[in-house]
């Protein structure tokens, strides 16, 4: 029969889930018990009839078979089997009742647990919106306070970096002088060379290869010190003087900041023999570009074109580094893609470190009263962020901080917005400019006072006392000599006036054109 609770048809193979299923499970056993009882009653009735029948009755009766001992034993055994089965059914019924009671207890416990959890949930959700909004406000306030402190510390770091860079530039003697309507930049009382005038056509007349190398060395040391203060990694790696290489060198952009073996041939960059040797010994190792020369560029161009090209590439990479730093720190360098603005190293370095800009003294600590925004800090924080955004860029962007990092996505987009010309293009343009100057210089520049020294000129127009001529010549005219005549006296007198050295006969003197 079908259960009224679970709506299942009963069966002995199905587990019971309710009292009706248990009752259905007991029905077959009850029916069999009833059948056995009925059979027992019928047998008992037959026995009684046989026993109660009189012996001497002569009436006609139906003949009966005599009851044997086997029949009695069989009936007794059937009765015992029925009793045993009844007991088993009763035991199973008791077990089912116990299971049902246990299941009811578990259901009651689950109902109580569910009710308790519902009450706890109701008490927990009571006022949850207010608590959630309050917690969100506290977190937002903490975030605003942290951003405010970060901005304050970032401003302090920027001012400290700017102050340190400015003081380092002053200690190195970086300054600007105006003479004859032109600006001259010096570092350590040595003039900083404009790369367009490396042929000594527009730079100071007293500049010599040694002075050019000294100025570049000072610029490199000051630049690396300021990059240490600003925590900036230059695009072109600069190698400071080392025991095996006493002068600074620089690597191209693609060869910078890569692992390389420390060998002397890897850092040498002046002698053509060493350059050739390093090229054959380690063809895969990049060569460092020198930032020093020992001869004037026209002479170096004729004698060692490889060293000439490496030096031009090195100074262009140095100028590119300075322009890159100026652009990252918000210093004005004019047009980013203009060769004249990029190659003016002294002007760009002065604009980066000492140009007039709002720069405050660094404070030792941030005041606690000024480090926390007010309660209505949404508008205050926005105003502070706008204020920090309008401050100068000097010292803000670097590779050593998480805020305003040049390594972040914001810094990458900031770098992509620049329009700096590639160093390769700048190198080619500068080489073409300097080569054209050397090729087009056919006549030497002679001061009018030189014509008065006619008593020292021979008939063939050759000065007999070259040492005297070089020592008496004014300092501002020494670098204006023609490079055609300079090559004849480079072993005797250094351009710009050197100490006298032993002269080889036939090499002393210089050629001067006589007036027609």
Coordinates of C-alpha atoms in Angstrom, one line a residue:
X1 CA 0.0 0.0 0.0
X2 CA 1.1 3.5 -0.6
X3 CA 2.5 5.6 2.3
X4 CA 0.6 8.8 3.2
X5 CA 3.8 10.5 4.3
X6 CA 6.4 9.7 1.7
X7 CA 4.0 8.6 -1.0
X8 CA 5.9 5.4 -1.8
X9 CA 4.7 1.9 -2.4
X10 CA 5.9 -0.4 0.2
X11 CA 8.3 -3.3 -0.5
X12 CA 10.7 -5.4 1.5
X13 CA 13.7 -4.2 -0.6
X14 CA 13.1 -0.6 0.2
X15 CA 14.3 1.0 3.4
X16 CA 11.6 2.5 5.6
X17 CA 11.6 6.2 6.3
X18 CA 8.5 6.6 8.4
X19 CA 6.1 4.6 10.7
X20 CA 3.9 3.7 7.7
X21 CA 6.9 2.1 6.0
X22 CA 7.7 0.2 9.2
X23 CA 4.1 -1.0 9.4
X24 CA 4.2 -2.1 5.8
X25 CA 7.4 -4.0 6.5
X26 CA 5.5 -5.9 9.3
X27 CA 2.4 -6.8 7.3
X28 CA 3.8 -9.9 5.5
X29 CA 5.1 -11.4 8.8
X30 CA 1.7 -10.7 10.5
X31 CA -0.1 -12.4 7.6
X32 CA 2.1 -15.4 7.7
X33 CA 1.6 -15.5 11.5
X34 CA -2.1 -15.4 11.0
X35 CA -2.0 -18.2 8.5
X36 CA 0.0 -20.4 10.8
X37 CA -2.4 -19.6 13.7
X38 CA -5.4 -20.6 11.4
X39 CA -3.7 -23.8 10.4
X40 CA -3.0 -24.5 14.1
X41 CA -6.6 -23.9 15.0
X42 CA -7.8 -26.2 12.3
X43 CA -5.5 -28.9 13.4
X44 CA -6.5 -28.4 17.0
X45 CA -10.1 -28.7 16.0
X46 CA -9.5 -31.9 14.1
X47 CA -7.6 -33.3 17.1
X48 CA -10.4 -32.3 19.4
X49 CA -13.0 -33.9 17.2
X50 CA -11.1 -37.1 17.1
X51 CA -10.5 -37.2 20.8
X52 CA -14.0 -36.3 21.8
X53 CA -15.7 -38.9 19.5
X54 CA -17.1 -41.9 21.5
X55 CA -15.7 -45.3 20.9
X56 CA -19.0 -47.4 21.1
X57 CA -21.1 -45.1 19.0
X58 CA -22.6 -47.2 16.2
X59 CA -23.7 -44.3 14.1
X60 CA -22.3 -43.9 10.7
X61 CA -19.3 -41.6 10.6
X62 CA -16.7 -40.6 8.2
X63 CA -13.6 -42.7 8.5
X64 CA -10.5 -40.8 9.6
X65 CA -6.9 -41.7 9.3
X66 CA -5.1 -42.4 12.5
X67 CA -2.7 -39.6 13.7
X68 CA 0.8 -40.7 13.7
X69 CA 3.7 -39.6 15.8
X70 CA 5.3 -38.0 12.8
X71 CA 2.3 -35.7 12.3
X72 CA 2.4 -34.6 15.9
X73 CA 6.1 -33.8 15.7
X74 CA 5.7 -32.0 12.4
X75 CA 2.9 -29.9 13.8
X76 CA 5.0 -29.1 16.9
X77 CA 8.0 -28.1 14.8
X78 CA 5.8 -25.9 12.7
X79 CA 4.5 -24.2 15.8
X80 CA 8.0 -23.6 17.1
X81 CA 9.1 -22.2 13.7
X82 CA 6.2 -19.8 13.8
X83 CA 7.0 -18.7 17.3
X84 CA 10.6 -18.1 16.4
X85 CA 9.7 -16.1 13.3
X86 CA 7.3 -14.1 15.4
X87 CA 10.0 -13.3 17.9
X88 CA 12.3 -12.2 15.1
X89 CA 9.7 -10.0 13.7
X90 CA 9.1 -8.4 17.1
X91 CA 12.9 -7.9 17.6
X92 CA 13.1 -6.2 14.2
X93 CA 10.1 -4.1 15.0
X94 CA 11.8 -3.0 18.2
X95 CA 15.0 -2.1 16.3
X96 CA 12.9 -0.1 13.8
X97 CA 11.2 1.8 16.7
X98 CA 14.6 2.6 18.2
X99 CA 16.0 3.9 14.9
X100 CA 12.9 6.0 14.4
X101 CA 13.2 7.5 17.8
X102 CA 16.9 8.2 17.2
X103 CA 16.1 9.9 13.8
X104 CA 13.4 12.0 15.5
X105 CA 15.9 13.1 18.1
X106 CA 18.4 14.1 15.4
X107 CA 15.7 16.0 13.5
X108 CA 14.8 17.8 16.7
X109 CA 18.4 18.7 17.3
X110 CA 18.8 20.0 13.7
X111 CA 15.7 22.0 14.0
X112 CA 16.9 23.6 17.2
X113 CA 20.3 24.3 15.7
X114 CA 18.7 25.9 12.6
X115 CA 16.4 28.0 14.8
X116 CA 19.5 29.1 16.9
X117 CA 21.4 30.0 13.8
X118 CA 18.5 31.9 12.4
X119 CA 18.3 34.0 15.6
X120 CA 22.0 34.6 15.6
X121 CA 21.8 35.7 11.9
X122 CA 18.9 38.0 12.7
X123 CA 20.8 39.6 15.6
X124 CA 24.0 39.9 13.5
X125 CA 22.2 41.5 10.5
X126 CA 20.4 43.9 12.8
X127 CA 22.2 47.3 12.1
X128 CA 24.7 45.7 9.7
X129 CA 24.4 48.5 7.1
X130 CA 25.3 51.1 9.7
X131 CA 28.3 49.2 10.9
X132 CA 29.4 48.4 7.4
X133 CA 29.2 52.0 6.3
X134 CA 31.0 53.1 9.4
X135 CA 33.8 50.5 8.8
X136 CA 34.1 51.7 5.2
X137 CA 34.4 55.3 6.3
X138 CA 37.1 54.3 8.7
X139 CA 39.0 52.4 6.0
X140 CA 38.7 55.3 3.6
X141 CA 39.8 57.7 6.2
X142 CA 42.9 55.5 6.9
X143 CA 43.6 55.4 3.2
X144 CA 43.3 59.1 2.9
X145 CA 45.6 59.7 5.9
X146 CA 48.2 57.2 4.5
X147 CA 48.0 59.0 1.1
X148 CA 48.4 62.3 2.8
X149 CA 51.4 61.1 4.7
X150 CA 52.9 59.6 1.6
X151 CA 52.5 62.9 -0.3
X152 CA 54.0 64.8 2.5
X153 CA 57.0 62.4 2.7
X154 CA 57.3 62.4 -1.1
X155 CA 57.5 66.2 -1.0
X156 CA 60.1 66.1 1.7
X157 CA 62.1 63.5 -0.2
X158 CA 61.9 65.6 -3.4
X159 CA 63.0 68.8 -1.6
X160 CA 65.8 66.9 0.1
X161 CA 67.0 65.4 -3.2
X162 CA 66.8 68.7 -4.9
X163 CA 68.8 70.4 -2.1
X164 CA 71.5 67.7 -2.1
X165 CA 71.9 67.9 -5.9
X166 CA 72.1 71.7 -5.7
X167 CA 74.7 71.6 -2.9
X168 CA 76.7 69.0 -4.8
X169 CA 76.7 71.1 -7.9
X170 CA 77.9 74.1 -5.9
X171 CA 80.7 72.0 -4.3
X172 CA 81.8 70.8 -7.7
X173 CA 82.0 74.5 -8.9
X174 CA 79.2 74.3 -11.5
X175 CA 78.5 77.9 -12.5
X176 CA 77.4 80.0 -15.4
X177 CA 79.3 83.0 -16.7
X178 CA 78.3 85.6 -19.3
X179 CA 80.9 87.2 -21.4
X180 CA 80.5 89.1 -24.7
X181 CA 76.9 88.2 -24.9
X182 CA 77.5 84.5 -24.6
X183 CA 77.0 82.0 -21.8
X184 CA 79.8 79.9 -20.6
X185 CA 79.4 77.0 -18.2
X186 CA 82.2 75.8 -16.0
X187 CA 82.7 73.0 -13.5
X188 CA 85.7 73.1 -11.2
X189 CA 87.0 76.2 -13.1
X190 CA 87.1 74.2 -16.3
X191 CA 84.9 75.1 -19.2
X192 CA 82.2 72.5 -20.2
X193 CA 82.4 71.8 -23.9
X194 CA 79.5 72.1 -26.2
X195 CA 79.5 69.0 -28.4
X196 CA 78.9 71.0 -31.5
X197 CA 82.2 72.8 -30.9
X198 CA 84.5 69.9 -30.2
X199 CA 86.7 71.0 -33.1
X200 CA 87.6 74.1 -31.0
X201 CA 85.8 76.5 -33.4
X202 CA 83.2 77.9 -31.0
X203 CA 84.4 76.9 -27.5
X204 CA 86.9 78.6 -25.2
X205 CA 90.2 79.2 -27.0
X206 CA 92.1 77.8 -24.0
X207 CA 90.4 74.4 -24.1
X208 CA 92.7 71.5 -24.8
X209 CA 92.1 67.7 -25.0
X210 CA 93.2 67.4 -21.4
X211 CA 90.8 70.1 -20.3
X212 CA 88.0 68.5 -22.3
X213 CA 88.7 65.2 -20.6
X214 CA 88.8 66.9 -17.2
X215 CA 85.5 68.7 -17.8
X216 CA 83.8 65.5 -18.9
X217 CA 85.2 63.6 -15.9
X218 CA 83.9 66.3 -13.5
X219 CA 80.5 66.2 -15.3
X220 CA 80.4 62.4 -15.0
X221 CA 81.2 62.4 -11.3
X222 CA 78.7 65.1 -10.5
X223 CA 76.0 63.4 -12.6
X224 CA 76.5 60.0 -10.9
X225 CA 76.5 61.6 -7.5
X226 CA 73.2 63.4 -8.3
X227 CA 71.7 60.2 -9.7
X228 CA 72.6 58.5 -6.4
X229 CA 70.7 61.2 -4.5
X230 CA 67.8 61.0 -6.9
X231 CA 67.8 57.2 -7.1
X232 CA 67.6 57.2 -10.9
X233 CA 69.2 54.7 -13.2
X234 CA 70.5 56.3 -16.4
X235 CA 69.6 54.8 -19.7
X236 CA 73.2 54.5 -20.7
X237 CA 75.4 52.9 -18.1
X238 CA 78.4 55.0 -16.9
X239 CA 81.5 53.3 -15.5
X240 CA 83.4 55.4 -13.1
X241 CA 87.2 55.3 -13.0
X242 CA 88.5 51.9 -11.8
X243 CA 92.1 50.6 -11.1
X244 CA 92.3 49.1 -14.6
X245 CA 90.6 52.1 -16.2
X246 CA 91.5 55.4 -14.6
X247 CA 89.1 57.4 -16.7
X248 CA 85.3 57.2 -17.0
X249 CA 83.6 55.3 -19.8
X250 CA 80.0 54.8 -21.0
X251 CA 78.1 51.9 -22.6
X252 CA 75.4 52.1 -25.3
X253 CA 71.8 51.7 -24.4
X254 CA 71.5 48.0 -25.5
X255 CA 74.7 47.0 -23.7
X256 CA 74.0 48.8 -20.4
X257 CA 73.3 47.0 -17.2
X258 CA 74.1 43.5 -18.4
X259 CA 76.5 41.0 -16.9
X260 CA 79.9 41.3 -18.5
X261 CA 83.3 39.8 -17.4
X262 CA 85.7 42.3 -15.8
X263 CA 88.5 42.5 -18.3
X264 CA 90.8 45.3 -19.1
X265 CA 90.1 45.0 -22.8
X266 CA 86.4 45.5 -22.1
X267 CA 86.9 48.9 -20.5
X268 CA 89.7 50.2 -22.7
X269 CA 88.5 52.6 -25.4
X270 CA 91.3 54.9 -26.4
X271 CA 94.2 53.1 -28.1
X272 CA 93.3 51.7 -31.5
X273 CA 95.5 48.6 -30.9
X274 CA 93.6 47.7 -27.7
X275 CA 90.3 48.3 -29.5
X276 CA 91.3 46.0 -32.3
X277 CA 92.6 43.4 -29.9
X278 CA 89.5 43.5 -27.9
X279 CA 87.4 43.2 -31.0
X280 CA 89.3 40.0 -32.1
X281 CA 89.5 38.5 -28.6
X282 CA 85.9 39.0 -27.5
X283 CA 83.7 39.8 -30.5
X284 CA 80.5 39.3 -28.5
X285 CA 81.4 41.7 -25.7
X286 CA 80.3 45.3 -26.1
X287 CA 83.0 47.9 -25.9
X288 CA 82.8 50.9 -23.6
X289 CA 82.8 54.3 -25.2
X290 CA 85.6 56.5 -23.8
X291 CA 84.8 60.0 -22.3
X292 CA 88.4 61.3 -22.7
X293 CA 90.8 62.1 -25.5
X294 CA 94.5 62.8 -25.7
X295 CA 94.6 64.5 -29.1
X296 CA 92.5 67.2 -30.8
X297 CA 89.6 65.6 -32.6
X298 CA 90.8 66.5 -36.2
X299 CA 94.1 64.8 -35.5
X300 CA 92.4 61.8 -33.8
X301 CA 90.0 61.6 -36.8
X302 CA 92.9 61.3 -39.2
X303 CA 95.1 59.0 -37.1
X304 CA 92.5 56.7 -35.4
X305 CA 89.0 56.9 -36.8
X306 CA 87.8 54.1 -34.5
X307 CA 88.7 55.9 -31.4
X308 CA 87.2 59.1 -32.9
X309 CA 83.9 57.4 -33.5
X310 CA 83.8 55.8 -30.1
X311 CA 84.6 59.1 -28.4
X312 CA 81.8 60.9 -30.3
X313 CA 79.4 58.2 -29.5
X314 CA 80.4 58.3 -25.8
X315 CA 79.9 62.1 -25.4
X316 CA 76.6 61.9 -27.3
X317 CA 75.4 59.1 -24.9
X318 CA 76.5 61.4 -21.9
X319 CA 74.5 64.3 -23.4
X320 CA 71.5 61.9 -23.9
X321 CA 71.7 60.8 -20.3
X322 CA 71.7 64.4 -19.1
X323 CA 68.8 65.3 -21.4
X324 CA 66.9 62.2 -20.2
X325 CA 67.4 63.1 -16.6
X326 CA 66.4 66.8 -17.3
X327 CA 63.2 65.5 -18.9
X328 CA 62.4 63.2 -16.1
X329 CA 62.9 65.9 -13.5
X330 CA 61.0 68.6 -15.3
X331 CA 64.0 70.8 -16.3
X332 CA 63.7 72.9 -19.4
X333 CA 66.1 71.8 -22.2
X334 CA 64.3 73.4 -25.1
X335 CA 63.3 71.2 -28.0
X336 CA 63.7 67.5 -27.1
X337 CA 64.6 66.5 -30.7
X338 CA 66.9 69.4 -31.4
X339 CA 70.6 68.6 -31.6
X340 CA 71.7 72.1 -30.4
X341 CA 69.6 71.7 -27.2
X342 CA 70.6 68.1 -26.4
X343 CA 74.3 68.6 -27.1
X344 CA 74.7 71.6 -24.8
X345 CA 75.8 69.6 -21.8
X346 CA 76.7 72.5 -19.5
X347 CA 73.4 74.3 -20.1
X348 CA 71.3 71.2 -19.5
X349 CA 73.3 70.3 -16.4
X350 CA 73.0 73.8 -15.0
X351 CA 69.2 73.8 -15.8
X352 CA 68.9 70.5 -13.9
X353 CA 70.8 71.4 -10.8
X354 CA 71.1 75.1 -10.3
X355 CA 68.4 76.8 -12.5
X356 CA 66.0 78.9 -10.5
X357 CA 63.2 76.7 -9.3
X358 CA 61.1 76.6 -6.1
X359 CA 63.3 74.6 -3.8
X360 CA 62.9 74.5 0.0
X361 CA 65.3 73.4 2.7
X362 CA 64.6 69.8 3.7
X363 CA 62.9 69.3 7.1
X364 CA 64.1 66.7 9.5
X365 CA 60.7 65.3 10.2
X366 CA 57.1 65.7 9.3
X367 CA 54.9 67.5 11.8
X368 CA 52.3 65.3 13.4
X369 CA 49.8 68.1 13.4
X370 CA 50.1 68.6 9.6
X371 CA 50.3 64.9 8.9
X372 CA 46.6 64.1 9.4
X373 CA 43.7 65.4 7.3
X374 CA 40.6 66.8 8.9
X375 CA 37.3 64.8 9.2
X376 CA 36.0 66.2 6.0
X377 CA 39.1 65.0 4.3
X378 CA 37.6 64.0 0.9
X379 CA 37.9 67.5 -0.4
X380 CA 41.0 68.2 1.5
X381 CA 42.8 65.2 0.2
X382 CA 41.8 66.0 -3.4
X383 CA 43.1 69.5 -2.9
X384 CA 46.3 68.2 -1.5
X385 CA 46.8 65.8 -4.4
X386 CA 46.2 68.6 -6.8
X387 CA 48.7 70.7 -4.9
X388 CA 51.3 68.0 -5.0
X389 CA 50.6 67.4 -8.7
X390 CA 51.4 71.1 -9.4
X391 CA 54.7 71.1 -7.6
X392 CA 57.9 70.9 -9.5
X393 CA 59.0 67.5 -10.8
X394 CA 62.5 67.8 -9.5
X395 CA 63.0 64.8 -7.1
X396 CA 59.5 63.3 -7.6
X397 CA 60.1 60.6 -10.1
X398 CA 62.8 58.0 -9.5
X399 CA 63.6 54.3 -9.7
X400 CA 64.0 53.9 -5.9
X401 CA 60.6 54.7 -4.6
X402 CA 57.2 53.0 -5.0
X403 CA 55.3 56.3 -5.3
X404 CA 55.9 58.0 -8.6
X405 CA 58.2 55.2 -9.7
X406 CA 59.7 55.3 -13.2
X407 CA 59.4 51.5 -13.2
X408 CA 55.6 51.5 -12.7
X409 CA 53.0 51.8 -15.4
X410 CA 52.6 55.5 -14.7
X411 CA 56.3 56.0 -15.1
X412 CA 56.4 54.0 -18.3
X413 CA 53.7 56.1 -19.8
X414 CA 55.5 59.3 -18.6
X415 CA 58.7 58.2 -20.3
X416 CA 56.8 57.3 -23.5
X417 CA 55.4 60.8 -23.7
X418 CA 58.9 62.2 -24.3
X419 CA 60.2 62.9 -27.8
X420 CA 64.0 62.6 -27.3
X421 CA 66.0 61.8 -30.4
X422 CA 67.8 58.4 -30.3
X423 CA 71.5 58.5 -29.5
X424 CA 72.3 56.8 -32.8
X425 CA 70.7 59.6 -34.8
X426 CA 72.3 62.3 -32.7
X427 CA 75.7 60.6 -33.1
X428 CA 75.4 60.5 -36.9
X429 CA 74.3 64.1 -37.0
X430 CA 77.1 65.3 -34.8
X431 CA 79.7 63.3 -36.8
X432 CA 78.5 64.8 -40.0
X433 CA 78.7 68.3 -38.5
X434 CA 82.2 67.9 -37.1
X435 CA 83.5 66.2 -40.2
X436 CA 82.2 69.0 -42.4
X437 CA 83.9 71.6 -40.2
X438 CA 87.3 69.8 -40.6
X439 CA 86.9 69.3 -44.3
X440 CA 85.8 73.0 -45.0
X441 CA 88.6 74.6 -42.9
X442 CA 91.2 75.5 -45.5
X443 CA 92.5 78.8 -44.2
X444 CA 93.9 79.3 -40.7
X445 CA 92.9 82.2 -38.4
X446 CA 95.7 84.6 -37.8
X447 CA 95.6 87.6 -35.4
X448 CA 96.8 90.9 -36.7
X449 CA 99.5 91.1 -34.0
X450 CA 101.1 88.0 -35.5
X451 CA 102.2 90.1 -38.6
X452 CA 104.4 92.3 -36.4
X453 CA 106.8 89.4 -35.7
X454 CA 108.4 89.7 -39.1
X455 CA 112.0 89.6 -37.7
X456 CA 111.5 86.1 -36.6
X457 CA 110.2 84.8 -39.9
X458 CA 112.6 83.3 -42.4
X459 CA 112.5 83.8 -46.1
X460 CA 110.5 80.6 -46.5
X461 CA 107.9 81.7 -44.0
X462 CA 108.8 79.2 -41.3
X463 CA 109.2 80.4 -37.7
X464 CA 112.6 79.5 -36.4
X465 CA 111.7 79.6 -32.7
X466 CA 108.5 77.7 -32.4
X467 CA 108.8 77.4 -28.6
X468 CA 109.1 81.2 -28.2
X469 CA 106.2 81.8 -30.6
X470 CA 104.0 79.4 -28.7
X471 CA 104.9 80.8 -25.3
X472 CA 104.5 84.4 -26.2
X473 CA 101.2 83.9 -28.0
X474 CA 98.2 85.1 -26.0
X475 CA 96.2 82.2 -24.4
X476 CA 93.0 83.1 -26.2
X477 CA 94.6 82.7 -29.6
X478 CA 96.4 79.4 -29.0
X479 CA 93.4 77.2 -29.9
X480 CA 92.6 79.2 -33.0
X481 CA 95.5 77.8 -35.0
X482 CA 94.8 75.9 -38.1
X483 CA 94.9 72.1 -37.7
X484 CA 97.1 71.9 -40.7
X485 CA 99.8 73.7 -38.8
X486 CA 98.8 72.1 -35.5
X487 CA 99.9 68.7 -36.8
X488 CA 103.4 69.9 -37.4
X489 CA 103.9 71.1 -33.8
X490 CA 101.8 68.6 -31.8
X491 CA 104.9 66.9 -30.7
X492 CA 106.6 70.1 -29.6
X493 CA 103.9 72.3 -28.1
X494 CA 100.5 71.1 -27.0
X495 CA 97.6 73.2 -28.3
X496 CA 96.8 75.7 -25.6
X497 CA 100.4 75.9 -24.3
X498 CA 102.3 73.0 -22.8
X499 CA 105.5 72.8 -20.9
X500 CA 108.6 72.6 -23.2
X501 CA 109.7 69.2 -24.3
X502 CA 112.7 68.0 -26.2
X503 CA 112.2 68.8 -29.9
X504 CA 113.3 66.7 -32.9
X505 CA 115.1 68.7 -35.6
X506 CA 112.9 69.5 -38.5
X507 CA 109.6 69.3 -36.6
X508 CA 109.8 72.6 -34.6
X509 CA 107.9 75.5 -36.1
X510 CA 104.7 76.2 -37.8
X511 CA 103.8 77.6 -41.2
X512 CA 102.3 81.1 -41.6
X513 CA 101.1 82.6 -44.9
X514 CA 102.7 85.9 -45.8
X515 CA 100.7 88.8 -47.3
X516 CA 100.9 89.4 -51.0

